[in-house]
mmCIF file with all atom_site columns, C-alpha atoms in Angstrom:
data_model
loop_
_atom_site.group_PDB
_atom_site.id
_atom_site.type_symbol
_atom_site.label_atom_id
_atom_site.label_alt_id
_atom_site.label_comp_id
_atom_site.label_asym_id
_atom_site.label_entity_id
_atom_site.label_seq_id
_atom_site.pdbx_PDB_ins_code
_atom_site.Cartn_x
_atom_site.Cartn_y
_atom_site.Cartn_z
_atom_site.occupancy
_atom_site.B_iso_or_equiv
_atom_site.pdbx_formal_charge
_atom_site.auth_seq_id
_atom_site.auth_comp_id
_atom_site.auth_asym_id
_atom_site.auth_atom_id
_atom_site.pdbx_PDB_model_num
ATOM 1   C CA . MET A 1 1   ? 27.419  -6.705  -24.122 1.00 45.00 ? 6   MET A CA 1
ATOM 2   C CA . GLU A 1 2   ? 23.679  -7.288  -23.893 1.00 55.00 ? 7   GLU A CA 1
ATOM 3   C CA . THR A 1 3   ? 21.989  -6.045  -20.732 1.00 67.00 ? 8   THR A CA 1
ATOM 4   C CA . SER A 1 4   ? 20.297  -8.832  -18.775 1.00 85.00 ? 9   SER A CA 1
ATOM 5   C CA . ILE A 1 5   ? 16.534  -9.022  -18.901 1.00 89.00 ? 10  ILE A CA 1
ATOM 6   C CA . LEU A 1 6   ? 16.197  -9.051  -15.121 1.00 88.00 ? 11  LEU A CA 1
ATOM 7   C CA . SER A 1 7   ? 18.115  -5.787  -14.784 1.00 92.00 ? 12  SER A CA 1
ATOM 8   C CA . GLN A 1 8   ? 15.516  -4.174  -17.057 1.00 95.00 ? 13  GLN A CA 1
ATOM 9   C CA . ILE A 1 9   ? 12.455  -5.251  -15.040 1.00 98.00 ? 14  ILE A CA 1
ATOM 10  C CA . GLU A 1 10  ? 11.422  -2.829  -12.309 1.00 97.00 ? 15  GLU A CA 1
ATOM 11  C CA . LEU A 1 11  ? 9.395   -3.705  -9.216  1.00 98.00 ? 16  LEU A CA 1
ATOM 12  C CA . ILE A 1 12  ? 8.194   -0.475  -7.627  1.00 98.00 ? 17  ILE A CA 1
ATOM 13  C CA . GLU A 1 13  ? 6.732   -0.613  -4.119  1.00 98.00 ? 18  GLU A CA 1
ATOM 14  C CA . LYS A 1 14  ? 4.398   1.953   -2.578  1.00 98.00 ? 19  LYS A CA 1
ATOM 15  C CA . LYS A 1 15  ? 3.805   0.876   0.998   1.00 96.00 ? 20  LYS A CA 1
ATOM 16  C CA . SER A 1 16  ? 0.964   2.105   3.184   1.00 96.00 ? 21  SER A CA 1
ATOM 17  C CA . ALA A 1 17  ? 1.071   2.799   6.919   1.00 94.00 ? 22  ALA A CA 1
ATOM 18  C CA . ASN A 1 18  ? -2.260  1.017   7.263   1.00 95.00 ? 23  ASN A CA 1
ATOM 19  C CA . GLU A 1 19  ? -1.848  -2.052  9.507   1.00 93.00 ? 24  GLU A CA 1
ATOM 20  C CA . ASN A 1 20  ? -4.615  -3.876  7.634   1.00 94.00 ? 25  ASN A CA 1
ATOM 21  C CA . ALA A 1 21  ? -3.304  -3.064  4.175   1.00 98.00 ? 26  ALA A CA 1
ATOM 22  C CA . LYS A 1 22  ? -3.833  -5.554  1.390   1.00 98.00 ? 27  LYS A CA 1
ATOM 23  C CA . LYS A 1 23  ? -1.052  -6.229  -1.103  1.00 98.00 ? 28  LYS A CA 1
ATOM 24  C CA . ILE A 1 24  ? -2.011  -5.340  -4.663  1.00 98.00 ? 29  ILE A CA 1
ATOM 25  C CA . LEU A 1 25  ? 0.239   -6.273  -7.596  1.00 98.00 ? 30  LEU A CA 1
ATOM 26  C CA . ILE A 1 26  ? -0.226  -4.390  -10.884 1.00 98.00 ? 31  ILE A CA 1
ATOM 27  C CA . ILE A 1 27  ? 1.589   -5.500  -14.031 1.00 98.00 ? 32  ILE A CA 1
ATOM 28  C CA . GLY A 1 28  ? 2.000   -3.469  -17.215 1.00 98.00 ? 33  GLY A CA 1
ATOM 29  C CA . ILE A 1 29  ? 3.615   -4.836  -20.371 1.00 98.00 ? 34  ILE A CA 1
ATOM 30  C CA . PHE A 1 30  ? 3.166   -8.616  -20.372 1.00 97.00 ? 35  PHE A CA 1
ATOM 31  C CA . HIS A 1 31  ? 3.094   -8.741  -24.165 1.00 98.00 ? 36  HIS A CA 1
ATOM 32  C CA . GLY A 1 32  ? 5.629   -6.495  -25.856 1.00 98.00 ? 37  GLY A CA 1
ATOM 33  C CA . ASP A 1 33  ? 3.189   -5.098  -28.403 1.00 98.00 ? 38  ASP A CA 1
ATOM 34  C CA . GLU A 1 34  ? 0.727   -3.923  -25.725 1.00 98.00 ? 39  GLU A CA 1
ATOM 35  C CA . PRO A 1 35  ? 2.311   -0.700  -24.380 1.00 98.00 ? 40  PRO A CA 1
ATOM 36  C CA . GLU A 1 36  ? -0.745  0.689   -22.601 1.00 98.00 ? 41  GLU A CA 1
ATOM 37  C CA . GLY A 1 37  ? 0.012   -0.765  -19.173 1.00 98.00 ? 42  GLY A CA 1
ATOM 38  C CA . GLU A 1 38  ? 3.458   0.772   -18.837 1.00 98.00 ? 43  GLU A CA 1
ATOM 39  C CA . TYR A 1 39  ? 2.174   4.221   -19.760 1.00 98.00 ? 44  TYR A CA 1
ATOM 40  C CA . ILE A 1 40  ? -0.695  3.955   -17.289 1.00 98.00 ? 45  ILE A CA 1
ATOM 41  C CA . ILE A 1 41  ? 1.502   2.757   -14.422 1.00 98.00 ? 46  ILE A CA 1
ATOM 42  C CA . ASN A 1 42  ? 4.225   5.360   -14.968 1.00 98.00 ? 47  ASN A CA 1
ATOM 43  C CA . ARG A 1 43  ? 1.694   8.171   -15.167 1.00 98.00 ? 48  ARG A CA 1
ATOM 44  C CA . PHE A 1 44  ? -0.151  6.925   -12.089 1.00 98.00 ? 49  PHE A CA 1
ATOM 45  C CA . LEU A 1 45  ? 3.125   6.808   -10.155 1.00 98.00 ? 50  LEU A CA 1
ATOM 46  C CA . LYS A 1 46  ? 3.962   10.348  -11.237 1.00 98.00 ? 51  LYS A CA 1
ATOM 47  C CA . GLU A 1 47  ? 0.594   11.946  -10.508 1.00 98.00 ? 52  GLU A CA 1
ATOM 48  C CA . THR A 1 48  ? -0.736  10.107  -7.445  1.00 97.00 ? 53  THR A CA 1
ATOM 49  C CA . ASN A 1 49  ? -0.581  11.259  -3.843  1.00 95.00 ? 54  ASN A CA 1
ATOM 50  C CA . PHE A 1 50  ? 0.039   7.893   -2.226  1.00 96.00 ? 55  PHE A CA 1
ATOM 51  C CA . SER A 1 51  ? -0.807  9.170   1.245   1.00 92.00 ? 56  SER A CA 1
ATOM 52  C CA . THR A 1 52  ? -4.454  8.664   0.235   1.00 89.00 ? 57  THR A CA 1
ATOM 53  C CA . ILE A 1 53  ? -3.890  5.016   -0.719  1.00 95.00 ? 58  ILE A CA 1
ATOM 54  C CA . LYS A 1 54  ? -4.541  2.575   2.114   1.00 97.00 ? 59  LYS A CA 1
ATOM 55  C CA . ASN A 1 55  ? -3.166  -0.618  0.550   1.00 98.00 ? 60  ASN A CA 1
ATOM 56  C CA . HIS A 1 56  ? 0.373   -1.640  -0.384  1.00 98.00 ? 61  HIS A CA 1
ATOM 57  C CA . LEU A 1 57  ? 0.751   -1.249  -4.154  1.00 98.00 ? 62  LEU A CA 1
ATOM 58  C CA . TYR A 1 58  ? 3.412   -3.091  -6.140  1.00 98.00 ? 63  TYR A CA 1
ATOM 59  C CA . PHE A 1 59  ? 3.966   -2.093  -9.767  1.00 98.00 ? 64  PHE A CA 1
ATOM 60  C CA . ILE A 1 60  ? 5.825   -3.815  -12.596 1.00 98.00 ? 65  ILE A CA 1
ATOM 61  C CA . PRO A 1 61  ? 5.566   -1.344  -15.491 1.00 98.00 ? 66  PRO A CA 1
ATOM 62  C CA . CYS A 1 62  ? 7.166   -3.687  -18.034 1.00 98.00 ? 67  CYS A CA 1
ATOM 63  C CA . LEU A 1 63  ? 7.583   -7.433  -17.537 1.00 98.00 ? 68  LEU A CA 1
ATOM 64  C CA . ASN A 1 64  ? 8.665   -8.019  -21.146 1.00 98.00 ? 69  ASN A CA 1
ATOM 65  C CA . PRO A 1 65  ? 11.371  -5.478  -22.064 1.00 97.00 ? 70  PRO A CA 1
ATOM 66  C CA . SER A 1 66  ? 12.798  -7.527  -24.939 1.00 97.00 ? 71  SER A CA 1
ATOM 67  C CA . GLY A 1 67  ? 9.371   -7.865  -26.562 1.00 97.00 ? 72  GLY A CA 1
ATOM 68  C CA . LYS A 1 68  ? 8.691   -4.161  -26.039 1.00 98.00 ? 73  LYS A CA 1
ATOM 69  C CA . LYS A 1 69  ? 11.979  -3.286  -27.735 1.00 97.00 ? 74  LYS A CA 1
ATOM 70  C CA . VAL A 1 70  ? 10.940  -4.930  -31.013 1.00 97.00 ? 75  VAL A CA 1
ATOM 71  C CA . ASN A 1 71  ? 7.152   -4.533  -30.591 1.00 97.00 ? 76  ASN A CA 1
ATOM 72  C CA . THR A 1 72  ? 6.322   -8.239  -30.511 1.00 97.00 ? 77  THR A CA 1
ATOM 73  C CA . CYS A 1 73  ? 3.916   -10.126 -28.277 1.00 97.00 ? 78  CYS A CA 1
ATOM 74  C CA . GLN A 1 74  ? 6.603   -12.652 -27.378 1.00 98.00 ? 79  GLN A CA 1
ATOM 75  C CA . ASN A 1 75  ? 9.935   -12.122 -25.630 1.00 98.00 ? 80  ASN A CA 1
ATOM 76  C CA . LYS A 1 76  ? 13.326  -12.286 -27.364 1.00 96.00 ? 81  LYS A CA 1
ATOM 77  C CA . ASN A 1 77  ? 13.170  -16.105 -27.392 1.00 97.00 ? 82  ASN A CA 1
ATOM 78  C CA . GLY A 1 78  ? 9.848   -16.093 -29.218 1.00 98.00 ? 83  GLY A CA 1
ATOM 79  C CA . VAL A 1 79  ? 7.963   -17.240 -26.112 1.00 98.00 ? 84  VAL A CA 1
ATOM 80  C CA . ASP A 1 80  ? 4.523   -15.989 -25.150 1.00 98.00 ? 85  ASP A CA 1
ATOM 81  C CA . LEU A 1 81  ? 5.096   -15.350 -21.448 1.00 98.00 ? 86  LEU A CA 1
ATOM 82  C CA . ASN A 1 82  ? 1.401   -15.949 -20.823 1.00 97.00 ? 87  ASN A CA 1
ATOM 83  C CA . ARG A 1 83  ? 1.867   -19.610 -21.822 1.00 97.00 ? 88  ARG A CA 1
ATOM 84  C CA . ASN A 1 84  ? 5.092   -20.223 -19.891 1.00 98.00 ? 89  ASN A CA 1
ATOM 85  C CA . TYR A 1 85  ? 3.888   -20.574 -16.289 1.00 98.00 ? 90  TYR A CA 1
ATOM 86  C CA . PRO A 1 86  ? 4.384   -23.906 -14.477 1.00 98.00 ? 91  PRO A CA 1
ATOM 87  C CA . THR A 1 87  ? 0.711   -24.802 -14.278 1.00 98.00 ? 92  THR A CA 1
ATOM 88  C CA . LYS A 1 88  ? -0.850  -28.242 -14.140 1.00 97.00 ? 93  LYS A CA 1
ATOM 89  C CA . ASN A 1 89  ? -2.201  -27.713 -17.659 1.00 97.00 ? 94  ASN A CA 1
ATOM 90  C CA . TRP A 1 90  ? 1.067   -26.484 -19.230 1.00 98.00 ? 95  TRP A CA 1
ATOM 91  C CA . VAL A 1 91  ? 1.835   -28.101 -22.587 1.00 96.00 ? 96  VAL A CA 1
ATOM 92  C CA . LYS A 1 92  ? 4.687   -27.587 -25.020 1.00 96.00 ? 97  LYS A CA 1
ATOM 93  C CA . THR A 1 93  ? 3.294   -25.993 -28.146 1.00 94.00 ? 98  THR A CA 1
ATOM 94  C CA . GLU A 1 94  ? 4.477   -25.433 -31.660 1.00 91.00 ? 99  GLU A CA 1
ATOM 95  C CA . LYS A 1 95  ? 6.704   -22.420 -32.248 1.00 93.00 ? 100 LYS A CA 1
ATOM 96  C CA . ASN A 1 96  ? 3.934   -20.059 -33.252 1.00 92.00 ? 101 ASN A CA 1
ATOM 97  C CA . ASP A 1 97  ? 2.566   -16.791 -31.804 1.00 91.00 ? 102 ASP A CA 1
ATOM 98  C CA . TYR A 1 98  ? 1.586   -18.632 -28.611 1.00 94.00 ? 103 TYR A CA 1
ATOM 99  C CA . TYR A 1 99  ? 4.793   -20.626 -28.164 1.00 97.00 ? 104 TYR A CA 1
ATOM 100 C CA . SER A 1 100 ? 4.957   -21.977 -24.606 1.00 98.00 ? 105 SER A CA 1
ATOM 101 C CA . GLY A 1 101 ? 8.732   -22.324 -24.413 1.00 98.00 ? 106 GLY A CA 1
ATOM 102 C CA . ASP A 1 102 ? 10.631  -25.599 -24.150 1.00 97.00 ? 107 ASP A CA 1
ATOM 103 C CA . ALA A 1 103 ? 9.674   -26.121 -20.496 1.00 98.00 ? 108 ALA A CA 1
ATOM 104 C CA . PRO A 1 104 ? 7.472   -24.540 -17.792 1.00 98.00 ? 109 PRO A CA 1
ATOM 105 C CA . ALA A 1 105 ? 9.097   -21.369 -16.421 1.00 98.00 ? 110 ALA A CA 1
ATOM 106 C CA . SER A 1 106 ? 11.913  -21.640 -18.958 1.00 98.00 ? 111 SER A CA 1
ATOM 107 C CA . GLU A 1 107 ? 12.050  -17.846 -19.297 1.00 98.00 ? 112 GLU A CA 1
ATOM 108 C CA . GLU A 1 108 ? 13.832  -15.398 -17.008 1.00 97.00 ? 113 GLU A CA 1
ATOM 109 C CA . GLU A 1 109 ? 10.748  -13.166 -16.908 1.00 98.00 ? 114 GLU A CA 1
ATOM 110 C CA . THR A 1 110 ? 8.610   -16.062 -15.680 1.00 98.00 ? 115 THR A CA 1
ATOM 111 C CA . LYS A 1 111 ? 11.153  -17.090 -13.050 1.00 97.00 ? 116 LYS A CA 1
ATOM 112 C CA . PHE A 1 112 ? 11.284  -13.481 -11.855 1.00 98.00 ? 117 PHE A CA 1
ATOM 113 C CA . MET A 1 113 ? 7.502   -13.363 -11.604 1.00 98.00 ? 118 MET A CA 1
ATOM 114 C CA . VAL A 1 114 ? 7.251   -16.688 -9.745  1.00 98.00 ? 119 VAL A CA 1
ATOM 115 C CA . LYS A 1 115 ? 9.844   -15.494 -7.215  1.00 98.00 ? 120 LYS A CA 1
ATOM 116 C CA . THR A 1 116 ? 8.103   -12.118 -6.870  1.00 98.00 ? 121 THR A CA 1
ATOM 117 C CA . LEU A 1 117 ? 4.782   -13.795 -6.146  1.00 98.00 ? 122 LEU A CA 1
ATOM 118 C CA . GLU A 1 118 ? 6.402   -15.950 -3.477  1.00 98.00 ? 123 GLU A CA 1
ATOM 119 C CA . THR A 1 119 ? 7.999   -12.876 -1.894  1.00 98.00 ? 124 THR A CA 1
ATOM 120 C CA . ILE A 1 120 ? 5.073   -10.455 -2.020  1.00 97.00 ? 125 ILE A CA 1
ATOM 121 C CA . LYS A 1 121 ? 2.208   -12.933 -1.589  1.00 98.00 ? 126 LYS A CA 1
ATOM 122 C CA . PRO A 1 122 ? -0.280  -10.517 -3.181  1.00 98.00 ? 127 PRO A CA 1
ATOM 123 C CA . ASP A 1 123 ? -3.933  -10.451 -2.165  1.00 98.00 ? 128 ASP A CA 1
ATOM 124 C CA . VAL A 1 124 ? -5.083  -9.205  -5.586  1.00 98.00 ? 129 VAL A CA 1
ATOM 125 C CA . ILE A 1 125 ? -3.387  -9.018  -8.986  1.00 99.00 ? 130 ILE A CA 1
ATOM 126 C CA . LEU A 1 126 ? -4.223  -6.754  -11.934 1.00 98.00 ? 131 LEU A CA 1
ATOM 127 C CA . THR A 1 127 ? -2.586  -7.254  -15.335 1.00 98.00 ? 132 THR A CA 1
ATOM 128 C CA . ILE A 1 128 ? -3.145  -4.728  -18.113 1.00 98.00 ? 133 ILE A CA 1
ATOM 129 C CA . HIS A 1 129 ? -3.499  -6.039  -21.662 1.00 98.00 ? 134 HIS A CA 1
ATOM 130 C CA . ALA A 1 130 ? -5.094  -5.089  -25.005 1.00 97.00 ? 135 ALA A CA 1
ATOM 131 C CA . PRO A 1 131 ? -7.114  -5.172  -27.282 1.00 96.00 ? 136 PRO A CA 1
ATOM 132 C CA . PHE A 1 132 ? -10.274 -7.110  -26.336 1.00 95.00 ? 137 PHE A CA 1
ATOM 133 C CA . LYS A 1 133 ? -12.076 -4.425  -24.258 1.00 97.00 ? 138 LYS A CA 1
ATOM 134 C CA . VAL A 1 134 ? -13.169 -6.824  -21.493 1.00 97.00 ? 139 VAL A CA 1
ATOM 135 C CA . VAL A 1 135 ? -12.520 -7.570  -17.836 1.00 98.00 ? 140 VAL A CA 1
ATOM 136 C CA . ASN A 1 136 ? -11.448 -11.198 -17.519 1.00 97.00 ? 141 ASN A CA 1
ATOM 137 C CA . PHE A 1 137 ? -10.750 -12.862 -14.167 1.00 97.00 ? 142 PHE A CA 1
ATOM 138 C CA . ASP A 1 138 ? -9.362  -16.015 -12.597 1.00 97.00 ? 143 ASP A CA 1
ATOM 139 C CA . GLY A 1 139 ? -9.815  -17.319 -9.084  1.00 97.00 ? 144 GLY A CA 1
ATOM 140 C CA . PRO A 1 140 ? -12.181 -15.786 -6.491  1.00 98.00 ? 145 PRO A CA 1
ATOM 141 C CA . ALA A 1 141 ? -12.352 -12.426 -8.266  1.00 98.00 ? 146 ALA A CA 1
ATOM 142 C CA . LYS A 1 142 ? -15.879 -12.117 -9.621  1.00 97.00 ? 147 LYS A CA 1
ATOM 143 C CA . LYS A 1 143 ? -16.997 -9.286  -7.323  1.00 98.00 ? 148 LYS A CA 1
ATOM 144 C CA . ILE A 1 144 ? -13.779 -7.355  -7.901  1.00 98.00 ? 149 ILE A CA 1
ATOM 145 C CA . ALA A 1 145 ? -14.092 -7.902  -11.658 1.00 98.00 ? 150 ALA A CA 1
ATOM 146 C CA . GLU A 1 146 ? -17.659 -6.588  -11.628 1.00 98.00 ? 151 GLU A CA 1
ATOM 147 C CA . LYS A 1 147 ? -16.531 -3.420  -9.832  1.00 98.00 ? 152 LYS A CA 1
ATOM 148 C CA . VAL A 1 148 ? -13.583 -2.994  -12.208 1.00 98.00 ? 153 VAL A CA 1
ATOM 149 C CA . ALA A 1 149 ? -15.998 -3.337  -15.133 1.00 98.00 ? 154 ALA A CA 1
ATOM 150 C CA . GLU A 1 150 ? -18.268 -0.703  -13.640 1.00 98.00 ? 155 GLU A CA 1
ATOM 151 C CA . LEU A 1 151 ? -15.336 1.698   -13.253 1.00 98.00 ? 156 LEU A CA 1
ATOM 152 C CA . CYS A 1 152 ? -13.679 1.178   -16.629 1.00 98.00 ? 157 CYS A CA 1
ATOM 153 C CA . GLY A 1 153 ? -16.734 0.656   -18.801 1.00 98.00 ? 158 GLY A CA 1
ATOM 154 C CA . HIS A 1 154 ? -15.704 -2.698  -20.292 1.00 98.00 ? 159 HIS A CA 1
ATOM 155 C CA . PRO A 1 155 ? -17.841 -5.810  -19.655 1.00 98.00 ? 160 PRO A CA 1
ATOM 156 C CA . VAL A 1 156 ? -16.883 -8.804  -17.521 1.00 98.00 ? 161 VAL A CA 1
ATOM 157 C CA . LEU A 1 157 ? -15.976 -11.894 -19.515 1.00 93.00 ? 162 LEU A CA 1
ATOM 158 C CA . GLU A 1 158 ? -15.261 -14.902 -17.315 1.00 85.00 ? 163 GLU A CA 1
ATOM 159 C CA . ASP A 1 159 ? -14.138 -17.158 -20.177 1.00 80.00 ? 164 ASP A CA 1
ATOM 160 C CA . ILE A 1 160 ? -11.873 -15.553 -22.790 1.00 75.00 ? 165 ILE A CA 1
ATOM 161 C CA . GLY A 1 161 ? -13.130 -18.123 -25.301 1.00 73.00 ? 166 GLY A CA 1
ATOM 162 C CA . TYR A 1 162 ? -10.031 -20.181 -26.081 1.00 76.00 ? 167 TYR A CA 1
ATOM 163 C CA . PRO A 1 163 ? -7.653  -22.442 -24.119 1.00 82.00 ? 168 PRO A CA 1
ATOM 164 C CA . THR A 1 164 ? -4.700  -20.777 -22.364 1.00 89.00 ? 169 THR A CA 1
ATOM 165 C CA . PRO A 1 165 ? -2.473  -23.557 -20.962 1.00 95.00 ? 170 PRO A CA 1
ATOM 166 C CA . GLY A 1 166 ? 0.375   -22.245 -18.844 1.00 98.00 ? 171 GLY A CA 1
ATOM 167 C CA . SER A 1 167 ? -1.255  -18.863 -18.356 1.00 97.00 ? 172 SER A CA 1
ATOM 168 C CA . PHE A 1 168 ? -0.525  -16.399 -15.579 1.00 98.00 ? 173 PHE A CA 1
ATOM 169 C CA . GLY A 1 169 ? -4.221  -16.341 -14.663 1.00 97.00 ? 174 GLY A CA 1
ATOM 170 C CA . THR A 1 170 ? -4.296  -20.099 -14.201 1.00 97.00 ? 175 THR A CA 1
ATOM 171 C CA . TYR A 1 171 ? -1.062  -20.079 -12.193 1.00 98.00 ? 176 TYR A CA 1
ATOM 172 C CA . CYS A 1 172 ? -2.213  -17.323 -9.825  1.00 98.00 ? 177 CYS A CA 1
ATOM 173 C CA . GLY A 1 173 ? -5.992  -17.381 -9.834  1.00 98.00 ? 178 GLY A CA 1
ATOM 174 C CA . VAL A 1 174 ? -6.981  -20.987 -10.422 1.00 97.00 ? 179 VAL A CA 1
ATOM 175 C CA . GLU A 1 175 ? -4.101  -22.826 -8.756  1.00 98.00 ? 180 GLU A CA 1
ATOM 176 C CA . ARG A 1 176 ? -3.178  -20.361 -5.973  1.00 98.00 ? 181 ARG A CA 1
ATOM 177 C CA . ASN A 1 177 ? -6.591  -18.846 -5.308  1.00 98.00 ? 182 ASN A CA 1
ATOM 178 C CA . ILE A 1 178 ? -5.358  -15.265 -5.731  1.00 98.00 ? 183 ILE A CA 1
ATOM 179 C CA . PRO A 1 179 ? -8.030  -12.968 -7.209  1.00 98.00 ? 184 PRO A CA 1
ATOM 180 C CA . THR A 1 180 ? -6.505  -12.152 -10.608 1.00 98.00 ? 185 THR A CA 1
ATOM 181 C CA . ILE A 1 181 ? -7.955  -9.564  -12.965 1.00 98.00 ? 186 ILE A CA 1
ATOM 182 C CA . THR A 1 182 ? -6.952  -9.222  -16.613 1.00 98.00 ? 187 THR A CA 1
ATOM 183 C CA . LEU A 1 183 ? -8.038  -5.824  -17.890 1.00 98.00 ? 188 LEU A CA 1
ATOM 184 C CA . GLU A 1 184 ? -8.111  -5.847  -21.684 1.00 97.00 ? 189 GLU A CA 1
ATOM 185 C CA . LEU A 1 185 ? -8.080  -2.289  -23.001 1.00 98.00 ? 190 LEU A CA 1
ATOM 186 C CA . ASP A 1 186 ? -8.925  -0.862  -26.431 1.00 98.00 ? 191 ASP A CA 1
ATOM 187 C CA . GLU A 1 187 ? -5.739  -0.468  -28.494 1.00 97.00 ? 192 GLU A CA 1
ATOM 188 C CA . GLU A 1 188 ? -7.493  2.117   -30.670 1.00 97.00 ? 193 GLU A CA 1
ATOM 189 C CA . GLU A 1 189 ? -7.925  4.532   -27.756 1.00 98.00 ? 194 GLU A CA 1
ATOM 190 C CA . THR A 1 190 ? -5.404  7.279   -27.030 1.00 98.00 ? 195 THR A CA 1
ATOM 191 C CA . GLU A 1 191 ? -3.059  7.169   -24.040 1.00 98.00 ? 196 GLU A CA 1
ATOM 192 C CA . GLU A 1 192 ? -5.222  9.795   -22.382 1.00 98.00 ? 197 GLU A CA 1
ATOM 193 C CA . GLN A 1 193 ? -8.353  7.728   -22.909 1.00 98.00 ? 198 GLN A CA 1
ATOM 194 C CA . VAL A 1 194 ? -6.919  4.470   -21.557 1.00 98.00 ? 199 VAL A CA 1
ATOM 195 C CA . TYR A 1 195 ? -5.436  6.312   -18.582 1.00 98.00 ? 200 TYR A CA 1
ATOM 196 C CA . LYS A 1 196 ? -8.761  7.914   -17.675 1.00 98.00 ? 201 LYS A CA 1
ATOM 197 C CA . ARG A 1 197 ? -10.400 4.507   -18.030 1.00 98.00 ? 202 ARG A CA 1
ATOM 198 C CA . THR A 1 198 ? -7.858  2.691   -15.830 1.00 98.00 ? 203 THR A CA 1
ATOM 199 C CA . LYS A 1 199 ? -6.943  5.257   -13.171 1.00 98.00 ? 204 LYS A CA 1
ATOM 200 C CA . PRO A 1 200 ? -10.204 4.721   -11.188 1.00 98.00 ? 205 PRO A CA 1
ATOM 201 C CA . VAL A 1 201 ? -9.548  0.967   -11.236 1.00 98.00 ? 206 VAL A CA 1
ATOM 202 C CA . ILE A 1 202 ? -6.104  1.343   -9.629  1.00 98.00 ? 207 ILE A CA 1
ATOM 203 C CA . GLU A 1 203 ? -7.507  3.830   -7.096  1.00 98.00 ? 208 GLU A CA 1
ATOM 204 C CA . TYR A 1 204 ? -10.258 1.351   -6.224  1.00 98.00 ? 209 TYR A CA 1
ATOM 205 C CA . LEU A 1 205 ? -7.742  -1.436  -5.678  1.00 98.00 ? 210 LEU A CA 1
ATOM 206 C CA . GLY A 1 206 ? -5.655  0.935   -3.581  1.00 98.00 ? 211 GLY A CA 1
ATOM 207 C CA . LYS A 1 207 ? -8.584  1.342   -1.197  1.00 97.00 ? 212 LYS A CA 1
ATOM 208 C CA . LEU A 1 208 ? -10.011 -2.179  -1.402  1.00 97.00 ? 213 LEU A CA 1
ATOM 209 C CA . SER A 1 209 ? -10.894 -3.663  1.996   1.00 94.00 ? 214 SER A CA 1
#
């Protein structure tokens, strides 16, 4: 019997005692062929002394376990989860690499994420992708993006350069006004290199006022 997708998605909470703590959500594998985020999150969880972190951190190491299993961008239904959010600009696309699904939030992973956002109500979101080597952002996140760029060494790119209807960034950043950062790493770098590049970013968000 196949294990349900939802049972394979972890939400790990690291709460702070700080009364003024912000809620920071950090997401690893959105696309199944981009493993960097899960490695970074798991290593950060293992090595970090969270008593030094003043904000509440919420981690989802892998949002797309079925895509990870077969090393594809899409999930097991062939859907690009980053085109499946119930945004005002969602459109049904052809069944290609960027397939939107048959309807907004048709996928279990998307429904899980929508519910999680409603429950947590994050103040800032970071998603970890590859391979474009840029810091993209949606919503009121320009200053945060500039600091993230300074820490990781990749430039800020406000417009990724192509339309992304139904994207997570549009759903959270544009339509819900949550500062949303998409950190695009270099897929050619080693795990050690991407971790050293991203660790200061997570630490910065953990102390963000």
